[in-house]
Short mmCIF file of C-alpha atoms in Angstrom, two decimals:
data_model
loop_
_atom_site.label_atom_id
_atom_site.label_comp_id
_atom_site.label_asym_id
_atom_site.label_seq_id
_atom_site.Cartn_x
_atom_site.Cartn_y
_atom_site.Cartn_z
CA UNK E 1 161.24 216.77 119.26
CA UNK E 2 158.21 215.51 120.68
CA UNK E 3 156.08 218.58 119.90
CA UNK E 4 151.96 218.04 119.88
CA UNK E 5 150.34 218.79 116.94
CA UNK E 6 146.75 219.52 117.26
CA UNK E 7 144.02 219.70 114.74
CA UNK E 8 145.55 216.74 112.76
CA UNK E 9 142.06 213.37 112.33
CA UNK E 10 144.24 210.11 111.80
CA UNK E 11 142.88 208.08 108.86
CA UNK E 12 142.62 203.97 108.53
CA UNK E 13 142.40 202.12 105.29
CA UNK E 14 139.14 201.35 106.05
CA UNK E 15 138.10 205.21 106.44
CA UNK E 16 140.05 205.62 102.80
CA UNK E 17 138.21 202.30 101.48
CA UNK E 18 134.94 203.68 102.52
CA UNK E 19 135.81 207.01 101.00
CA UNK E 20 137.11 205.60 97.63
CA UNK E 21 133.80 203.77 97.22
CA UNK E 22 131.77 206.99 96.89
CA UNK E 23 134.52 208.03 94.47
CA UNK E 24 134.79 207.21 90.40
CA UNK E 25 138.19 205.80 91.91
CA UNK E 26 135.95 202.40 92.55
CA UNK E 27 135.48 201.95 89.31
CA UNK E 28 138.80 201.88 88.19
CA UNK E 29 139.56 199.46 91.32
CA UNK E 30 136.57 197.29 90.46
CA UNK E 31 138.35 196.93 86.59
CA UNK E 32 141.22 195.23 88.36
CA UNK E 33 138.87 193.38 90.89
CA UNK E 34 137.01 191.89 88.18
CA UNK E 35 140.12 190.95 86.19
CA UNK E 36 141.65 188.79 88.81
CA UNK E 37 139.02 186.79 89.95
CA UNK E 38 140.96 183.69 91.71
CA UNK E 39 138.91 180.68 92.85
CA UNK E 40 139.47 178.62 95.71
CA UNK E 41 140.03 174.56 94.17
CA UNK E 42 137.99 173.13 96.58
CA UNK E 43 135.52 170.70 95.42
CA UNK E 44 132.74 169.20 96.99
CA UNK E 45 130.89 166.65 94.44
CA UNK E 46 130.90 166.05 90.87
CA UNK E 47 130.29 169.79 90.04
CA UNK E 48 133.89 169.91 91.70
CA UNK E 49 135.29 167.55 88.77
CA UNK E 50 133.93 170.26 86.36
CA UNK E 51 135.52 172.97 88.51
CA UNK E 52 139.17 171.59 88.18
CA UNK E 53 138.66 170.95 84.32
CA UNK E 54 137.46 174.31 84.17
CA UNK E 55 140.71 175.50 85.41
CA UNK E 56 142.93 173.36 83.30
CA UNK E 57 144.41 174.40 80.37
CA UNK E 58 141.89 173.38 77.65
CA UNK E 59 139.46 176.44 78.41
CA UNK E 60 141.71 178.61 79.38
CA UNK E 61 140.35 180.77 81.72
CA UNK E 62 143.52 182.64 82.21
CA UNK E 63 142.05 185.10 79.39
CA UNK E 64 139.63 186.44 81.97
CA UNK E 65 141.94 186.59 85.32
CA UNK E 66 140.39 183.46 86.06
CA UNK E 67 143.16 181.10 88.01
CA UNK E 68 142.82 178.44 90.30
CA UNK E 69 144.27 178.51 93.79
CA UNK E 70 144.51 176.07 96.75
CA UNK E 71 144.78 177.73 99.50
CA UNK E 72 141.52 180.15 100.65
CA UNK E 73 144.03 183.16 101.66
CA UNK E 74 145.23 183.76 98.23
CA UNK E 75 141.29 183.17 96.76
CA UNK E 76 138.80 186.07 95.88
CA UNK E 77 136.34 183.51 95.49
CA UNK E 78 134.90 180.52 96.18
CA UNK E 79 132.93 177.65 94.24
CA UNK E 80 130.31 175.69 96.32
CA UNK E 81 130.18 172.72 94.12
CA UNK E 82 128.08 170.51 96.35
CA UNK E 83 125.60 169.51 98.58
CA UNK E 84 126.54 171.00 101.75
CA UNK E 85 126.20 168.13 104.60
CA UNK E 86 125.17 169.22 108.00
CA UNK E 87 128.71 168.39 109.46
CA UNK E 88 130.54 170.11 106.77
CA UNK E 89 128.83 173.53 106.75
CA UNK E 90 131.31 174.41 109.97
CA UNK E 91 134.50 173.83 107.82
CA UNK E 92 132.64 175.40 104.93
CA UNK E 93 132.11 178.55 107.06
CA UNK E 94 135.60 178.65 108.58
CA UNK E 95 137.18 178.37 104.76
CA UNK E 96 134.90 181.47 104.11
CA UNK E 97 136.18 183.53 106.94
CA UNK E 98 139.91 182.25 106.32
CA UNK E 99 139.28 184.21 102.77
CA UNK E 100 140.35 187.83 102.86
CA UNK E 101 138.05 190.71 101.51
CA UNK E 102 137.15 191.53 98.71
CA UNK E 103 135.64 188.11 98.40
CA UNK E 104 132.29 186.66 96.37
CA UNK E 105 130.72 183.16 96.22
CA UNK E 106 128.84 181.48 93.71
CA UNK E 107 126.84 178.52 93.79
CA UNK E 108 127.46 175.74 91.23
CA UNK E 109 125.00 173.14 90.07
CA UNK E 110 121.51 171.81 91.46
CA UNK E 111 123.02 170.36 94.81
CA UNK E 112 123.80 173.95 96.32
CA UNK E 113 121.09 175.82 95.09
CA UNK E 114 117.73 173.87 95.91
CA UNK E 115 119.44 170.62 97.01
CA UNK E 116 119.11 168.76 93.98
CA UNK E 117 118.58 164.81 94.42
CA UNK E 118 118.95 165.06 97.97
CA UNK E 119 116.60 167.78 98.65
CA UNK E 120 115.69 167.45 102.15
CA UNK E 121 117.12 164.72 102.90
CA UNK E 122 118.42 164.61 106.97
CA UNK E 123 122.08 165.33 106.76
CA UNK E 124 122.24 168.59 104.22
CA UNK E 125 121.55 172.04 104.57
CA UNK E 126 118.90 173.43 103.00
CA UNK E 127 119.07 177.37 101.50
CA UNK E 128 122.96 177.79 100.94
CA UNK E 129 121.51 181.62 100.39
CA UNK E 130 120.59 182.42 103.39
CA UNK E 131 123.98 181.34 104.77
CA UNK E 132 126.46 182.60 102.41
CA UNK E 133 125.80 186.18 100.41
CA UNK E 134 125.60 184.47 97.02
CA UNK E 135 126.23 186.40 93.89
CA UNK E 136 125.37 184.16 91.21
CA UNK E 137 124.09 180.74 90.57
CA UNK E 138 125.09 178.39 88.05
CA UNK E 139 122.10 175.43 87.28
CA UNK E 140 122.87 172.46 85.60
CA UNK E 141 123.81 168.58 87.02
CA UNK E 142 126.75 168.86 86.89
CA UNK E 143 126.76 172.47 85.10
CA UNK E 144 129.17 172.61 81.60
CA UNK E 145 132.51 174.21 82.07
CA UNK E 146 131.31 176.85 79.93
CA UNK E 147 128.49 177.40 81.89
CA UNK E 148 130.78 177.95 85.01
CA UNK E 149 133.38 180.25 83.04
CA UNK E 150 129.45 182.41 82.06
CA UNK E 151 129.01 182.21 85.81
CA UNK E 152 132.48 184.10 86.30
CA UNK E 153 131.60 186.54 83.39
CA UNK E 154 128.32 187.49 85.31
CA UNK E 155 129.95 188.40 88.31
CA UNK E 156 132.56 190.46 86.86
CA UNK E 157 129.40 192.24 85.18
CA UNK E 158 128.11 192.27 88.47
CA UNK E 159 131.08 193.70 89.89
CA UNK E 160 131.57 196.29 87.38
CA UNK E 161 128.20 197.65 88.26
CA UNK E 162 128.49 197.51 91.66
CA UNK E 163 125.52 195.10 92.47
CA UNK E 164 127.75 192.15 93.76
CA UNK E 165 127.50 191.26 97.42
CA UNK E 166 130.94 190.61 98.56
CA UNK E 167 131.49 194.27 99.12
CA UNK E 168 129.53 196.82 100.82
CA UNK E 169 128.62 200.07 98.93
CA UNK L 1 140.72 123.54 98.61
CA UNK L 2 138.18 125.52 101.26
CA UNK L 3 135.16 126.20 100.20
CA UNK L 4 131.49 127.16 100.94
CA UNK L 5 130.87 123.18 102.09
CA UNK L 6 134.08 123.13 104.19
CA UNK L 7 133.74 126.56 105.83
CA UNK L 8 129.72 125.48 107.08
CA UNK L 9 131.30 121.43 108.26
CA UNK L 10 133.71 123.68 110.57
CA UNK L 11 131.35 126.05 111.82
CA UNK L 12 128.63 123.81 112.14
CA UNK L 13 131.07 121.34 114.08
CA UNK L 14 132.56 124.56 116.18
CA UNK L 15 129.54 126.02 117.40
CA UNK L 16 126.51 123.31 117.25
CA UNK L 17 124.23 125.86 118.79
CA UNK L 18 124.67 128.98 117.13
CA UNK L 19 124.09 128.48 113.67
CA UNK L 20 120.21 128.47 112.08
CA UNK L 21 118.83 128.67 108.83
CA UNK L 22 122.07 128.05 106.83
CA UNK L 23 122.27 128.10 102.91
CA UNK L 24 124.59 127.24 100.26
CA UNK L 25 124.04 128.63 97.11
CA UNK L 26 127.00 127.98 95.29
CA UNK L 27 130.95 126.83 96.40
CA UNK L 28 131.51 130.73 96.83
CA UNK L 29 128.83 131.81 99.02
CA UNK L 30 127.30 131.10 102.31
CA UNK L 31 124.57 132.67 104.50
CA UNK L 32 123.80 131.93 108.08
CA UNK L 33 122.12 133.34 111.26
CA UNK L 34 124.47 133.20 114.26
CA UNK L 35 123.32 134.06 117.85
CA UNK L 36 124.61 137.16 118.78
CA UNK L 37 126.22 135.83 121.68
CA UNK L 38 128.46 133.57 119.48
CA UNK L 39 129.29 136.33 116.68
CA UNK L 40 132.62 137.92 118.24
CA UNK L 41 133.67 133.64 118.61
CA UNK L 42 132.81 132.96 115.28
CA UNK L 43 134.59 135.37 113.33
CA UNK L 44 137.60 135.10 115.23
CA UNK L 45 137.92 131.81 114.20
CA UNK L 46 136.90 132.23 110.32
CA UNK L 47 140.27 134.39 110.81
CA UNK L 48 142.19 132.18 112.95
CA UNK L 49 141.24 128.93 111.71
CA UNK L 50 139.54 129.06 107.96
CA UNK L 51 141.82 132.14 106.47
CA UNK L 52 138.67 134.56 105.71
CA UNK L 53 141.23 137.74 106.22
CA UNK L 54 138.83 140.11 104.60
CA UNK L 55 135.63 142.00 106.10
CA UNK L 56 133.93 143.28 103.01
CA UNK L 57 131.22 145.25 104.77
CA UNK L 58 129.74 145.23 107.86
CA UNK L 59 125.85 146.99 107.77
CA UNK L 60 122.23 147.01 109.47
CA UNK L 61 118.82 146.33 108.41
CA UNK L 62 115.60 147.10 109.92
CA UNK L 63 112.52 144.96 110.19
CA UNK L 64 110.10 147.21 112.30
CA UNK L 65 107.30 144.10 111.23
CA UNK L 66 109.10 141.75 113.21
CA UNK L 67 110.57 144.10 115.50
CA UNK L 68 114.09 143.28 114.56
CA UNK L 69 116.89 145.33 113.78
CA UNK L 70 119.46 142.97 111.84
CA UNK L 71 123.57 142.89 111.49
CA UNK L 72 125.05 141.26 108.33
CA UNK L 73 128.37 140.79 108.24
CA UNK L 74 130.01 139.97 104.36
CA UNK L 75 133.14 137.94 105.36
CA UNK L 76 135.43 136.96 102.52
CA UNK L 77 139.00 135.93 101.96
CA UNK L 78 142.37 136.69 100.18
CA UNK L 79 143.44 132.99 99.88
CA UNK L 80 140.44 131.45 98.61
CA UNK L 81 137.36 132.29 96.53
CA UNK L 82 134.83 132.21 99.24
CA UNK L 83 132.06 134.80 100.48
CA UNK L 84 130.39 134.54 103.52
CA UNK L 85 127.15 136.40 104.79
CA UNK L 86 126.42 136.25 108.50
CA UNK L 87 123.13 137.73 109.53
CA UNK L 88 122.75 138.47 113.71
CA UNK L 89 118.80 139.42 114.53
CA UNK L 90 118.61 142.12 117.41
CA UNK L 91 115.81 143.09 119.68
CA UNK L 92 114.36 146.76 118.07
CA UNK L 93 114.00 148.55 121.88
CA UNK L 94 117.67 147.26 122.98
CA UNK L 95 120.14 146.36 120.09
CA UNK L 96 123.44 145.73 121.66
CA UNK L 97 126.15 143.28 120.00
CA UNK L 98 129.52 142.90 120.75
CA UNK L 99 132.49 145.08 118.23
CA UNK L 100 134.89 142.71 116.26
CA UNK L 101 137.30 145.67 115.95
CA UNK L 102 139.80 143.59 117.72
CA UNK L 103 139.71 140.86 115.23
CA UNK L 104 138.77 143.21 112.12
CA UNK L 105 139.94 146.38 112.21
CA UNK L 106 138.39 147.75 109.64
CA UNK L 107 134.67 146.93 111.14
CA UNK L 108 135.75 150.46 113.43
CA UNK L 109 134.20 152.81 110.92
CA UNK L 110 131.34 150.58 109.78
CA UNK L 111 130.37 149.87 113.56
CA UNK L 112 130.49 153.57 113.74
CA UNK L 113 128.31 155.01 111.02
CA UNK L 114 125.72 151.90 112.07
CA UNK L 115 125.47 152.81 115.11
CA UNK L 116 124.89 156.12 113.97
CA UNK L 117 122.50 155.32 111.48
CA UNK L 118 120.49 152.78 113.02
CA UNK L 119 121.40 152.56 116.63
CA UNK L 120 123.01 149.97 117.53
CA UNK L 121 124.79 149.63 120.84
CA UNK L 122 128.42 147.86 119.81
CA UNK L 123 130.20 146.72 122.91
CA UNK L 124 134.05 147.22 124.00
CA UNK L 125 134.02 149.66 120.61
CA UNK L 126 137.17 151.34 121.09
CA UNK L 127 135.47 154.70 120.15
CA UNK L 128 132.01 154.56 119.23
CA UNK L 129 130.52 158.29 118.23
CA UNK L 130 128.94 159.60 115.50
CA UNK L 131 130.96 159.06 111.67
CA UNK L 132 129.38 161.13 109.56
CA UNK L 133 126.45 162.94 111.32
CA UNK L 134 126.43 165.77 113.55
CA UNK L 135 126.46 164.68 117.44
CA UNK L 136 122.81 166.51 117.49
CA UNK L 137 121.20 164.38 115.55
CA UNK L 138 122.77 161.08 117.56
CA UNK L 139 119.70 159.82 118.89
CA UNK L 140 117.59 160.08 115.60
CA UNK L 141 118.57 156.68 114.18
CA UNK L 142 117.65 158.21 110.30
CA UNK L 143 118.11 155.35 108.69
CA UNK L 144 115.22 153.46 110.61
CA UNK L 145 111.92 152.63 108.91
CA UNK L 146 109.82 154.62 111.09
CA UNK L 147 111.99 157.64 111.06
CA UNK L 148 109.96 161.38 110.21
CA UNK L 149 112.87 163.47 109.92
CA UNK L 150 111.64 163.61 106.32
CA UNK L 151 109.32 166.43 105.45
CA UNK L 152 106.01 165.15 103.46
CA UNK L 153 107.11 167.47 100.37
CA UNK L 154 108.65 166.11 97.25
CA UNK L 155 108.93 167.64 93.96
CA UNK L 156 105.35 166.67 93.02
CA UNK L 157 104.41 169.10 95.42
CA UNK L 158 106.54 171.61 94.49
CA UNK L 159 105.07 171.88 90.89
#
């Protein structure tokens, strides 16, 4: 009993994470990243109607791992489906960090890319990009549920070849 | 039966001073200019006396021409078809009126997103700040005429 042993490094999860990325062992984690890719329902403007039809049953986007959620701690990822207002970007932010890791964000329709019809305009936020690391952008006013479900289908490519930007290589 | 006739007879009658450039256009609807001394007495009694229950909206307009920032208040009512639009002129530099929160309640939020969007000053407010804008931009009045928040780029420059 309570004999030192010397000579022994203590590990974290983190130290293992970091060593697993170097590893082949990513990929096969990234093939179950990829499959489970849960969104966060939180929409912001009439993208966000497209959003929740996209995750009803009619397109079934179970097929690809592809399930809504409500709450931000059970989400991988999140949808900005909006113009992003000047007095919502804090709550915006604060849904982001609520999100554990691994997590990835992709911008839906012409509001949270450039701005769309109220580009400039003195209560949103211009360059979303610059803000959030965003992975992939969706175009479109408001984009096609298809075109959000080939939004998802990028990233997991993405992830798969370790380009996305929710996780540090 | 109270209607757009009826509603002017009792105003007019209530407050001989206050009332200028009034206009019937039909038995529903009613515009006047009231003084903005005499706008907190006359809506109280369109509620108390003439049954007009329901503030539709409650808004600002600028005129930097005549260097006039105006209210307009849409009054109407649940018991008869009648719509009434009150217009209060304001000085640009000093625009201060008093709140009718305490006799519509719902005029809270719409006192508070015109202040915030054009400034003006609304008296005994129960809590006037900012609605929808960020406190740092209270001061900037964006909805003003002469405001240069705006950047001169549009898509035409863009292309």
């Amino acid at each position: 009993m309570g004999e030192v042993i010397e000579n022994v490094s203590f590990t974290t999860t983190s130290a293992i994470s970091d060593f697993l990325k170097k590893t082949p062992a990513q990929d096969i984690i990234n093939w179950g990243r990829k499959n489970s890719l849960w969104f966060l329902t939180q929409p912001m403007g009439c993208c966000g109607v497209e959003m929740i039809s996209t995750g009803c049953s009619h397109y079934d986007t179970d097929r690809f791992g592809i399930i809504p959620r409500d709450s931000p701690r059970q989400a991988d990822v999140i949808v900005i489906s909006g113009y992003v207002t000047k007095k919502y970007l804090p709550a915006l932010k604060r849904v982001w960090d609520q999100m554990p890791s691994p997590k990835w964000i992709i911008c839906m329709g012409d509001c949270s890319i450039s701005g769309g019809p109220f580009y400039e305009s003195y209560s949103t936020v211009q360059n979303i990009d610059e803000i959030f690391p965003v992975d992939v952008f969706i175009p479109g006013c408001p984009p096609r549920p298809e075109a959000l479900i080939q939004g998802f289908i990028e990233l997991q490519k993405k992830i798969m070849a370790k380009k996305d930007l929710g996780t540090d290589y | 039966m109270i209607d757009a006739d009826y509603i002017l007879n009792s105003l007019t009658k209530t407050f001989p001073n206050d009332l200028s450039e009034s206009k019937i256009e039909s038995d529903m609807r009613l515009t006047s200019y009231v003084e903005k001394d005499a706008i907190f007495n006359v809506c109280k009694h369109m509620l108390d006396n003439l049954e007009c229950n329901h503030l539709s909206c409650e808004c600002g307009v600028d005129y930097p021409d005549r260097n006039e920032l105006e209210v307009v208040y849409h009054i109407a009512s649940y018991e008869h078809p009648v719509v009434i639009t009150l217009k209060v002129k304001l000085p640009r530099d000093d625009p201060e009126i008093e709140s009718i929160v305490s006799i519509y309640w719902n005029a809270n939020w719409y006192e508070r997103e015109t202040y915030e969007l054009y400034g003006i000053m609304y008296k005994n407010h129960p809590d006037l700040k900012p609605l929808l804008l960020i406190d740092e931009m209270l001061g900037d009045w964006p909805l003003r005429k002469d405001y240069e928040g705006f950047p001169n780029k549009t898509s035409k420059n863009l292309v």
